[in-house]
Amino acid sequence: MEPLRDGHGRLIGDLRVSVTDRCNFRCQYCMPAEGLPWLERSEVLSFEEITRLVEVVGEMGVHDVRLTGGEPLVRRDFPRLVSMLAALPSVHDLSVTTNGFLLERDAEALVAAGMGRFNVSLDSLQRDRFFQLARRDALPQVLRGLERLAEFPEAQPIKINAVAIRGFTEEEVPAFVELARQSPYEVRFIEFMPLDADHGWRSESVLTGGELRELIDALHPLEEIEREPSATARVYRFADGHGRIGFINPVSEPFCADCNRIRLTADGRLRTCLFSLNETDLRGPLRDGASDVELEQIIRDAVWRKELKHHIGEPGFIQPERTMSAIGG
Ligand code: SF4
């Protein structure tokens, strides 16, 4: 079948699937303390519907699937979805982005179900500061989850993603650098993006990857590793051979030119960019009995109109209505 391509000639190969908008954390850069109005159960795609859509895009050459949320592990029976997707011949790479709180409970089941890669969101290694940001006293539980996951060689490499916020993250750098140098985890810093529910994002609050790189290079010299096509992270090795560290810089060093990603929301909307202002409904046609060919055409038409890039920092930039918690990483 003709591979899925956008109107700028980019091949699409990566689907991010938000399996729920619910989360057990209340990270300040994402949602308000009281949470958000959650989707009704009937609005959320079933495992069978998600699997069907993954299969349809798989036919068009989309072989990388990442499961996100909200927090995907709060979705009941989540490992069953993992095994359904892992069984699809078209899924070559299956990964999950999680806050790690339920990993101690679910690591074994997820690995057994076929989950290949794990990205764990962890913004602080200090209990009180973790609580301050996530509004949950959960650091010990997350660290236990990481340790449990690290027992499974199949789950390596485990990536740790820390959102970088000016005035908060600088103090965390030495501990994260030691973690990257002393453990099997690959630490990456992600620039704070304007997708928070409170619309409190300001460009001044972005601590850039470049600034962090300088901070770390002063501690331990870094050597850049060649960036893989469509990769979001710029990865460096420590010159003395002790580990790697990465930087995801969507604000200061956008990587839109070779973007190969599309997203499916928990309520069945196709987003062709993290910052899309428009979405395409797939749940309606799916539940109205659309054939695979009809779904394929709807997806191709939407992807053909995929945005060239985001417009953060440009005059007229509009933050999407949908928040990060309802889009997924
Ligand atoms: S902002 Fe949009 S176009 Fe740019 S890398 Fe992210 S998803 Fe792709």
mmCIF file of N, CA and C in Angstrom, residues 19 65-68 72-73 78-79 81-83 85-87 91 93-98 103 106-119 149 152-156:
data_model
loop_
_atom_site.group_PDB
_atom_site.id
_atom_site.type_symbol
_atom_site.label_atom_id
_atom_site.label_comp_id
_atom_site.label_asym_id
_atom_site.label_seq_id
_atom_site.Cartn_x
_atom_site.Cartn_y
_atom_site.Cartn_z
ATOM 1 N N VAL A 19 -4.237 6.659 25.431
ATOM 2 C CA VAL A 19 -5.240 5.631 25.756
ATOM 3 C C VAL A 19 -6.187 6.101 26.850
ATOM 4 N N VAL A 65 4.670 2.646 17.381
ATOM 5 C CA VAL A 65 3.490 3.026 18.148
ATOM 6 C C VAL A 65 3.913 3.333 19.575
ATOM 7 N N ARG A 66 3.569 4.545 20.032
ATOM 8 C CA ARG A 66 3.834 4.885 21.420
ATOM 9 C C ARG A 66 2.519 5.102 22.146
ATOM 10 N N LEU A 67 2.374 4.491 23.307
ATOM 11 C CA LEU A 67 1.166 4.620 24.113
ATOM 12 C C LEU A 67 1.401 5.671 25.191
ATOM 13 N N THR A 68 0.465 6.595 25.275
ATOM 14 C CA THR A 68 0.600 7.707 26.221
ATOM 15 C C THR A 68 -0.744 7.921 26.911
ATOM 16 N N PRO A 72 -1.072 6.334 30.971
ATOM 17 C CA PRO A 72 -1.639 5.099 30.384
ATOM 18 C C PRO A 72 -1.846 3.952 31.364
ATOM 19 N N LEU A 73 -1.000 3.859 32.388
ATOM 20 C CA LEU A 73 -1.115 2.708 33.289
ATOM 21 C C LEU A 73 -2.342 2.783 34.200
ATOM 22 N N PHE A 78 -4.691 -2.373 31.063
ATOM 23 C CA PHE A 78 -3.800 -1.840 30.033
ATOM 24 C C PHE A 78 -2.888 -2.894 29.412
ATOM 25 N N PRO A 79 -2.320 -3.825 30.215
ATOM 26 C CA PRO A 79 -1.461 -4.846 29.589
ATOM 27 C C PRO A 79 -2.163 -5.655 28.492
ATOM 28 N N LEU A 81 -4.234 -4.450 26.241
ATOM 29 C CA LEU A 81 -4.076 -3.655 25.014
ATOM 30 C C LEU A 81 -2.665 -3.822 24.466
ATOM 31 N N VAL A 82 -1.683 -3.821 25.364
ATOM 32 C CA VAL A 82 -0.293 -3.975 24.935
ATOM 33 C C VAL A 82 -0.114 -5.296 24.181
ATOM 34 N N SER A 83 -0.686 -6.354 24.714
ATOM 35 C CA SER A 83 -0.520 -7.654 24.035
ATOM 36 C C SER A 83 -1.268 -7.672 22.705
ATOM 37 N N LEU A 85 -1.645 -5.105 20.677
ATOM 38 C CA LEU A 85 -0.849 -4.332 19.713
ATOM 39 C C LEU A 85 0.470 -5.039 19.392
ATOM 40 N N ALA A 86 1.061 -5.659 20.406
ATOM 41 C CA ALA A 86 2.337 -6.356 20.187
ATOM 42 C C ALA A 86 2.169 -7.532 19.224
ATOM 43 N N ALA A 87 0.941 -8.034 19.137
ATOM 44 C CA ALA A 87 0.668 -9.181 18.258
ATOM 45 C C ALA A 87 0.492 -8.771 16.795
ATOM 46 N N VAL A 91 3.278 -3.677 13.773
ATOM 47 C CA VAL A 91 3.891 -2.909 14.870
ATOM 48 C C VAL A 91 5.311 -3.433 15.105
ATOM 49 N N ASP A 93 7.788 -1.394 16.628
ATOM 50 C CA ASP A 93 8.339 -0.788 17.832
ATOM 51 C C ASP A 93 7.186 -0.289 18.681
ATOM 52 N N LEU A 94 7.035 -0.865 19.881
ATOM 53 C CA LEU A 94 5.941 -0.489 20.787
ATOM 54 C C LEU A 94 6.551 0.089 22.059
ATOM 55 N N SER A 95 6.157 1.307 22.372
ATOM 56 C CA SER A 95 6.730 1.965 23.548
ATOM 57 C C SER A 95 5.646 2.641 24.361
ATOM 58 N N VAL A 96 5.984 3.039 25.577
ATOM 59 C CA VAL A 96 5.028 3.700 26.449
ATOM 60 C C VAL A 96 5.701 4.869 27.162
ATOM 61 N N THR A 97 4.961 5.929 27.371
ATOM 62 C CA THR A 97 5.395 7.053 28.202
ATOM 63 C C THR A 97 4.548 7.035 29.457
ATOM 64 N N THR A 98 5.211 6.899 30.618
ATOM 65 C CA THR A 98 4.482 6.760 31.876
ATOM 66 C C THR A 98 5.121 7.617 32.964
ATOM 67 N N LEU A 103 4.511 1.463 37.928
ATOM 68 C CA LEU A 103 5.451 0.526 37.294
ATOM 69 C C LEU A 103 5.819 -0.640 38.206
ATOM 70 N N ASP A 106 3.100 -2.976 37.591
ATOM 71 C CA ASP A 106 2.801 -3.438 36.236
ATOM 72 C C ASP A 106 4.003 -3.797 35.371
ATOM 73 N N ALA A 107 5.223 -3.526 35.805
ATOM 74 C CA ALA A 107 6.391 -3.726 34.939
ATOM 75 C C ALA A 107 6.415 -5.140 34.355
ATOM 76 N N GLU A 108 6.273 -6.131 35.206
ATOM 77 C CA GLU A 108 6.371 -7.515 34.733
ATOM 78 C C GLU A 108 5.281 -7.831 33.703
ATOM 79 N N ALA A 109 4.056 -7.432 33.997
ATOM 80 C CA ALA A 109 2.937 -7.712 33.080
ATOM 81 C C ALA A 109 3.133 -6.997 31.739
ATOM 82 N N LEU A 110 3.663 -5.778 31.777
ATOM 83 C CA LEU A 110 3.846 -5.019 30.536
ATOM 84 C C LEU A 110 4.951 -5.633 29.678
ATOM 85 N N VAL A 111 6.038 -6.016 30.324
ATOM 86 C CA VAL A 111 7.128 -6.645 29.569
ATOM 87 C C VAL A 111 6.655 -7.976 28.985
ATOM 88 N N ALA A 112 5.912 -8.748 29.797
ATOM 89 C CA ALA A 112 5.390 -10.035 29.325
ATOM 90 C C ALA A 112 4.403 -9.845 28.171
ATOM 91 N N ALA A 113 3.684 -8.734 28.178
ATOM 92 C CA ALA A 113 2.693 -8.465 27.127
ATOM 93 C C ALA A 113 3.341 -7.992 25.827
ATOM 94 N N GLY A 114 4.636 -7.628 25.903
ATOM 95 C CA GLY A 114 5.340 -7.261 24.682
ATOM 96 C C GLY A 114 5.736 -5.801 24.573
ATOM 97 N N MET A 115 5.644 -5.078 25.719
ATOM 98 C CA MET A 115 6.056 -3.672 25.657
ATOM 99 C C MET A 115 7.571 -3.619 25.466
ATOM 100 N N GLY A 116 8.023 -2.884 24.447
ATOM 101 C CA GLY A 116 9.446 -2.897 24.093
ATOM 102 C C GLY A 116 10.263 -1.810 24.744
ATOM 103 N N ARG A 117 9.691 -0.585 24.823
ATOM 104 C CA ARG A 117 10.500 0.533 25.333
ATOM 105 C C ARG A 117 9.687 1.358 26.317
ATOM 106 N N PHE A 118 10.379 1.892 27.305
ATOM 107 C CA PHE A 118 9.727 2.654 28.369
ATOM 108 C C PHE A 118 10.361 4.032 28.495
ATOM 109 N N ASN A 119 9.533 5.058 28.448
ATOM 110 C CA ASN A 119 9.957 6.422 28.759
ATOM 111 C C ASN A 119 9.260 6.801 30.057
ATOM 112 N N LEU A 149 11.506 -2.149 36.975
ATOM 113 C CA LEU A 149 11.585 -2.235 35.510
ATOM 114 C C LEU A 149 13.005 -2.584 35.059
ATOM 115 N N PHE A 152 14.324 -6.074 34.148
ATOM 116 C CA PHE A 152 13.992 -6.757 32.898
ATOM 117 C C PHE A 152 14.891 -6.272 31.758
ATOM 118 N N PRO A 153 15.820 -7.119 31.323
ATOM 119 C CA PRO A 153 16.724 -6.718 30.230
ATOM 120 C C PRO A 153 15.937 -6.307 28.977
ATOM 121 N N GLU A 154 14.764 -6.931 28.764
ATOM 122 C CA GLU A 154 13.961 -6.598 27.579
ATOM 123 C C GLU A 154 13.504 -5.144 27.571
ATOM 124 N N ALA A 155 13.479 -4.540 28.757
ATOM 125 C CA ALA A 155 12.951 -3.163 28.849
ATOM 126 C C ALA A 155 14.031 -2.110 28.604
ATOM 127 N N GLN A 156 15.260 -2.534 28.379
ATOM 128 C CA GLN A 156 16.357 -1.566 28.197
ATOM 129 C C GLN A 156 16.392 -1.040 26.754
#
